[in-house]
């Protein structure tokens, strides 16, 4: 059950951040200021989905990885620390700042500088979460193979 919760939470977090990133890029390149403000506001509200998904993925991942000495587990743990730090120190404050500025119609140099930072930080988290997904799938295959081998030797 914990494996399923971890997989769902991690996938939801990756999908949410990817949706935020693509929506931002499309609105910035092709939409009006009003549409950008709508996207920035929606992203801020979307944090109510993303933050619990990230916390759940982190907590279940730490629990599942406990006792494992594999390099993939250590790498996933290191990446999660970067992802969390990036989210708390860059992405969340940027989302608040950008939503407030967009709602006020303040599309100035500061807005676009923070927007660029948010896109870079978001792309970083998408990359790291994708690597965690890849390693998680490999670990799950390994766990299943070990369980199958154990069942065969028990028979």
PDB file of C-alpha atoms in Angstrom:
ATOM      1  CA  UNK A   1       0.000   0.000   0.000  1.00  0.00           C
ATOM      2  CA  UNK A   2       2.830   2.385   0.889  1.00  0.00           C
ATOM      3  CA  UNK A   3       4.389   1.753  -2.543  1.00  0.00           C
ATOM      4  CA  UNK A   4       1.157   2.746  -4.252  1.00  0.00           C
ATOM      5  CA  UNK A   5       0.734   5.899  -2.152  1.00  0.00           C
ATOM      6  CA  UNK A   6       4.343   6.869  -2.863  1.00  0.00           C
ATOM      7  CA  UNK A   7       3.946   6.295  -6.602  1.00  0.00           C
ATOM      8  CA  UNK A   8       0.683   8.245  -6.778  1.00  0.00           C
ATOM      9  CA  UNK A   9       2.027  11.169  -4.728  1.00  0.00           C
ATOM     10  CA  UNK A  10       5.281  11.362  -6.696  1.00  0.00           C
ATOM     11  CA  UNK A  11       3.510  11.155 -10.045  1.00  0.00           C
ATOM     12  CA  UNK A  12       0.970  13.769  -8.962  1.00  0.00           C
ATOM     13  CA  UNK A  13       3.768  16.109  -7.835  1.00  0.00           C
ATOM     14  CA  UNK A  14       5.658  15.676 -11.118  1.00  0.00           C
ATOM     15  CA  UNK A  15       2.495  16.166 -13.192  1.00  0.00           C
ATOM     16  CA  UNK A  16       1.485  19.245 -11.187  1.00  0.00           C
ATOM     17  CA  UNK A  17       4.872  20.953 -11.468  1.00  0.00           C
ATOM     18  CA  UNK A  18       5.028  20.090 -15.182  1.00  0.00           C
ATOM     19  CA  UNK A  19       1.556  21.557 -15.701  1.00  0.00           C
ATOM     20  CA  UNK A  20       2.560  24.737 -13.865  1.00  0.00           C
ATOM     21  CA  UNK A  21       5.720  25.033 -15.964  1.00  0.00           C
ATOM     22  CA  UNK A  22       4.067  24.451 -19.346  1.00  0.00           C
ATOM     23  CA  UNK A  23       1.123  26.723 -18.487  1.00  0.00           C
ATOM     24  CA  UNK A  24       3.517  29.478 -17.487  1.00  0.00           C
ATOM     25  CA  UNK A  25       5.605  29.155 -20.623  1.00  0.00           C
ATOM     26  CA  UNK A  26       2.585  29.111 -22.955  1.00  0.00           C
ATOM     27  CA  UNK A  27       0.883  32.040 -21.220  1.00  0.00           C
ATOM     28  CA  UNK A  28       4.067  34.106 -21.175  1.00  0.00           C
ATOM     29  CA  UNK A  29       4.788  33.479 -24.846  1.00  0.00           C
ATOM     30  CA  UNK A  30       1.308  33.633 -26.350  1.00  0.00           C
ATOM     31  CA  UNK A  31      -1.294  35.058 -23.967  1.00  0.00           C
ATOM     32  CA  UNK A  32      -2.447  38.419 -22.709  1.00  0.00           C
ATOM     33  CA  UNK A  33      -1.524  39.909 -19.353  1.00  0.00           C
ATOM     34  CA  UNK A  34      -4.986  38.951 -18.096  1.00  0.00           C
ATOM     35  CA  UNK A  35      -4.379  35.320 -19.056  1.00  0.00           C
ATOM     36  CA  UNK A  36      -0.952  35.391 -17.409  1.00  0.00           C
ATOM     37  CA  UNK A  37      -2.571  36.713 -14.227  1.00  0.00           C
ATOM     38  CA  UNK A  38      -5.100  33.882 -14.364  1.00  0.00           C
ATOM     39  CA  UNK A  39      -2.357  31.287 -14.782  1.00  0.00           C
ATOM     40  CA  UNK A  40      -0.261  32.764 -11.959  1.00  0.00           C
ATOM     41  CA  UNK A  41      -3.304  32.793  -9.653  1.00  0.00           C
ATOM     42  CA  UNK A  42      -4.199  29.203 -10.597  1.00  0.00           C
ATOM     43  CA  UNK A  43      -0.632  28.100  -9.849  1.00  0.00           C
ATOM     44  CA  UNK A  44      -0.815  29.692  -6.436  1.00  0.00           C
ATOM     45  CA  UNK A  45      -4.061  27.837  -5.698  1.00  0.00           C
ATOM     46  CA  UNK A  46      -2.518  24.683  -7.144  1.00  0.00           C
ATOM     47  CA  UNK A  47       0.007  24.717  -4.317  1.00  0.00           C
ATOM     48  CA  UNK A  48      -2.800  23.278  -2.176  1.00  0.00           C
ATOM     49  CA  UNK A  49      -2.447  20.104  -4.270  1.00  0.00           C
ATOM     50  CA  UNK A  50       1.310  20.181  -4.854  1.00  0.00           C
ATOM     51  CA  UNK A  51       2.536  20.698  -1.286  1.00  0.00           C
ATOM     52  CA  UNK A  52       0.684  17.713   0.223  1.00  0.00           C
ATOM     53  CA  UNK A  53       1.701  15.550  -2.760  1.00  0.00           C
ATOM     54  CA  UNK A  54       5.364  16.486  -2.281  1.00  0.00           C
ATOM     55  CA  UNK A  55       5.196  15.935   1.479  1.00  0.00           C
ATOM     56  CA  UNK A  56       3.539  12.555   0.997  1.00  0.00           C
ATOM     57  CA  UNK A  57       6.056  11.488  -1.643  1.00  0.00           C
ATOM     58  CA  UNK A  58       8.937  12.565   0.598  1.00  0.00           C
ATOM     59  CA  UNK A  59       7.609  10.888   3.723  1.00  0.00           C
ATOM     60  CA  UNK A  60       6.638   7.618   2.049  1.00  0.00           C
ATOM     61  CA  UNK A  61       9.894   7.575   0.097  1.00  0.00           C
ATOM     62  CA  UNK A  62      11.936   8.001   3.273  1.00  0.00           C
ATOM     63  CA  UNK A  63       9.964   5.208   4.907  1.00  0.00           C
ATOM     64  CA  UNK A  64      10.307   2.872   1.925  1.00  0.00           C
ATOM     65  CA  UNK A  65      14.033   3.572   1.578  1.00  0.00           C
ATOM     66  CA  UNK A  66      14.806   3.028   5.234  1.00  0.00           C
ATOM     67  CA  UNK A  67      17.410   0.305   5.603  1.00  0.00           C
ATOM     68  CA  UNK A  68      18.243   0.143   1.886  1.00  0.00           C
ATOM     69  CA  UNK A  69      21.928   0.749   1.120  1.00  0.00           C
ATOM     70  CA  UNK A  70      21.556   1.058  -2.647  1.00  0.00           C
ATOM     71  CA  UNK A  71      22.987   4.072  -4.501  1.00  0.00           C
ATOM     72  CA  UNK A  72      19.593   4.768  -6.124  1.00  0.00           C
ATOM     73  CA  UNK A  73      17.980   5.178  -2.699  1.00  0.00           C
ATOM     74  CA  UNK A  74      20.705   7.583  -1.576  1.00  0.00           C
ATOM     75  CA  UNK A  75      20.406   9.518  -4.844  1.00  0.00           C
ATOM     76  CA  UNK A  76      16.615   9.803  -4.486  1.00  0.00           C
ATOM     77  CA  UNK A  77      17.051  11.084  -0.934  1.00  0.00           C
ATOM     78  CA  UNK A  78      19.632  13.693  -2.010  1.00  0.00           C
ATOM     79  CA  UNK A  79      17.419  14.822  -4.871  1.00  0.00           C
ATOM     80  CA  UNK A  80      14.392  15.166  -2.594  1.00  0.00           C
ATOM     81  CA  UNK A  81      16.354  17.494  -0.320  1.00  0.00           C
ATOM     82  CA  UNK A  82      17.204  19.688  -3.316  1.00  0.00           C
ATOM     83  CA  UNK A  83      13.616  19.535  -4.604  1.00  0.00           C
ATOM     84  CA  UNK A  84      12.190  20.515  -1.213  1.00  0.00           C
ATOM     85  CA  UNK A  85      14.699  23.333  -0.701  1.00  0.00           C
ATOM     86  CA  UNK A  86      14.100  24.611  -4.222  1.00  0.00           C
ATOM     87  CA  UNK A  87      10.345  24.497  -3.681  1.00  0.00           C
ATOM     88  CA  UNK A  88      10.330  26.195  -0.302  1.00  0.00           C
ATOM     89  CA  UNK A  89      12.970  28.843  -0.983  1.00  0.00           C
ATOM     90  CA  UNK A  90      12.362  29.651  -4.654  1.00  0.00           C
ATOM     91  CA  UNK A  91       9.186  28.211  -6.151  1.00  0.00           C
ATOM     92  CA  UNK A  92       6.634  28.940  -3.422  1.00  0.00           C
ATOM     93  CA  UNK A  93       7.801  32.522  -2.761  1.00  0.00           C
ATOM     94  CA  UNK A  94       8.017  33.117  -6.523  1.00  0.00           C
ATOM     95  CA  UNK A  95       4.469  31.828  -7.029  1.00  0.00           C
ATOM     96  CA  UNK A  96       3.156  34.218  -4.375  1.00  0.00           C
ATOM     97  CA  UNK A  97       5.159  37.158  -5.718  1.00  0.00           C
ATOM     98  CA  UNK A  98       4.241  36.534  -9.350  1.00  0.00           C
ATOM     99  CA  UNK A  99       0.543  36.037  -8.608  1.00  0.00           C
ATOM    100  CA  UNK A 100       0.420  39.284  -6.634  1.00  0.00           C
ATOM    101  CA  UNK A 101       2.302  41.239  -9.308  1.00  0.00           C
ATOM    102  CA  UNK A 102       0.252  39.755 -12.157  1.00  0.00           C
ATOM    103  CA  UNK A 103      -3.040  40.488 -10.382  1.00  0.00           C
ATOM    104  CA  UNK A 104      -1.859  44.092  -9.928  1.00  0.00           C
ATOM    105  CA  UNK A 105      -0.863  44.312 -13.600  1.00  0.00           C
ATOM    106  CA  UNK A 106       2.794  44.881 -12.741  1.00  0.00           C
ATOM    107  CA  UNK A 107       4.599  43.168 -15.596  1.00  0.00           C
ATOM    108  CA  UNK A 108       7.956  44.863 -15.203  1.00  0.00           C
ATOM    109  CA  UNK A 109      11.602  43.797 -15.235  1.00  0.00           C
ATOM    110  CA  UNK A 110      11.364  42.443 -11.687  1.00  0.00           C
ATOM    111  CA  UNK A 111       8.343  40.328 -12.629  1.00  0.00           C
ATOM    112  CA  UNK A 112      10.164  38.808 -15.602  1.00  0.00           C
ATOM    113  CA  UNK A 113      13.388  38.250 -13.645  1.00  0.00           C
ATOM    114  CA  UNK A 114      11.480  36.324 -10.970  1.00  0.00           C
ATOM    115  CA  UNK A 115       9.552  34.530 -13.739  1.00  0.00           C
ATOM    116  CA  UNK A 116      12.832  33.404 -15.327  1.00  0.00           C
ATOM    117  CA  UNK A 117      14.112  32.198 -11.938  1.00  0.00           C
ATOM    118  CA  UNK A 118      10.856  30.299 -11.370  1.00  0.00           C
ATOM    119  CA  UNK A 119      11.091  28.617 -14.771  1.00  0.00           C
ATOM    120  CA  UNK A 120      14.686  27.533 -14.107  1.00  0.00           C
ATOM    121  CA  UNK A 121      13.832  26.248 -10.622  1.00  0.00           C
ATOM    122  CA  UNK A 122      10.740  24.491 -11.973  1.00  0.00           C
ATOM    123  CA  UNK A 123      12.723  22.821 -14.771  1.00  0.00           C
ATOM    124  CA  UNK A 124      15.257  21.704 -12.172  1.00  0.00           C
ATOM    125  CA  UNK A 125      12.531  20.122 -10.029  1.00  0.00           C
ATOM    126  CA  UNK A 126      10.933  18.466 -13.064  1.00  0.00           C
ATOM    127  CA  UNK A 127      14.308  16.961 -13.988  1.00  0.00           C
ATOM    128  CA  UNK A 128      15.042  15.770 -10.448  1.00  0.00           C
ATOM    129  CA  UNK A 129      11.544  14.326  -9.970  1.00  0.00           C
ATOM    130  CA  UNK A 130      11.851  12.540 -13.322  1.00  0.00           C
ATOM    131  CA  UNK A 131      15.146  11.007 -12.209  1.00  0.00           C
ATOM    132  CA  UNK A 132      13.491   9.936  -8.960  1.00  0.00           C
ATOM    133  CA  UNK A 133      10.654   8.354 -10.926  1.00  0.00           C
ATOM    134  CA  UNK A 134      13.155   6.454 -13.080  1.00  0.00           C
ATOM    135  CA  UNK A 135      15.055   5.199 -10.031  1.00  0.00           C
ATOM    136  CA  UNK A 136      11.836   4.385  -8.193  1.00  0.00           C
ATOM    137  CA  UNK A 137      10.657   2.208 -11.068  1.00  0.00           C
ATOM    138  CA  UNK A 138      14.015   0.402 -11.105  1.00  0.00           C
ATOM    139  CA  UNK A 139      13.851  -0.151  -7.339  1.00  0.00           C
ATOM    140  CA  UNK A 140      10.300  -1.468  -7.627  1.00  0.00           C
ATOM    141  CA  UNK A 141      11.371  -3.930 -10.338  1.00  0.00           C
ATOM    142  CA  UNK A 142      14.248  -5.021  -8.090  1.00  0.00           C
ATOM    143  CA  UNK A 143      11.913  -5.470  -5.103  1.00  0.00           C
ATOM    144  CA  UNK A 144       9.504  -7.565  -7.179  1.00  0.00           C
ATOM    145  CA  UNK A 145      12.332  -9.718  -8.551  1.00  0.00           C
ATOM    146  CA  UNK A 146      13.636 -10.331  -5.026  1.00  0.00           C
ATOM    147  CA  UNK A 147      10.148 -11.256  -3.811  1.00  0.00           C
ATOM    148  CA  UNK A 148       9.691 -13.626  -6.758  1.00  0.00           C
ATOM    149  CA  UNK A 149      13.080 -15.257  -6.154  1.00  0.00           C
ATOM    150  CA  UNK A 150      12.299 -15.611  -2.464  1.00  0.00           C
ATOM    151  CA  UNK A 151       8.928 -17.212  -3.235  1.00  0.00           C
ATOM    152  CA  UNK A 152      10.570 -19.677  -5.628  1.00  0.00           C
ATOM    153  CA  UNK A 153      13.180 -20.765  -3.084  1.00  0.00           C
ATOM    154  CA  UNK A 154      10.483 -21.181  -0.455  1.00  0.00           C
ATOM    155  CA  UNK A 155       8.490 -23.525  -2.680  1.00  0.00           C
TER     156      UNK A 155
END
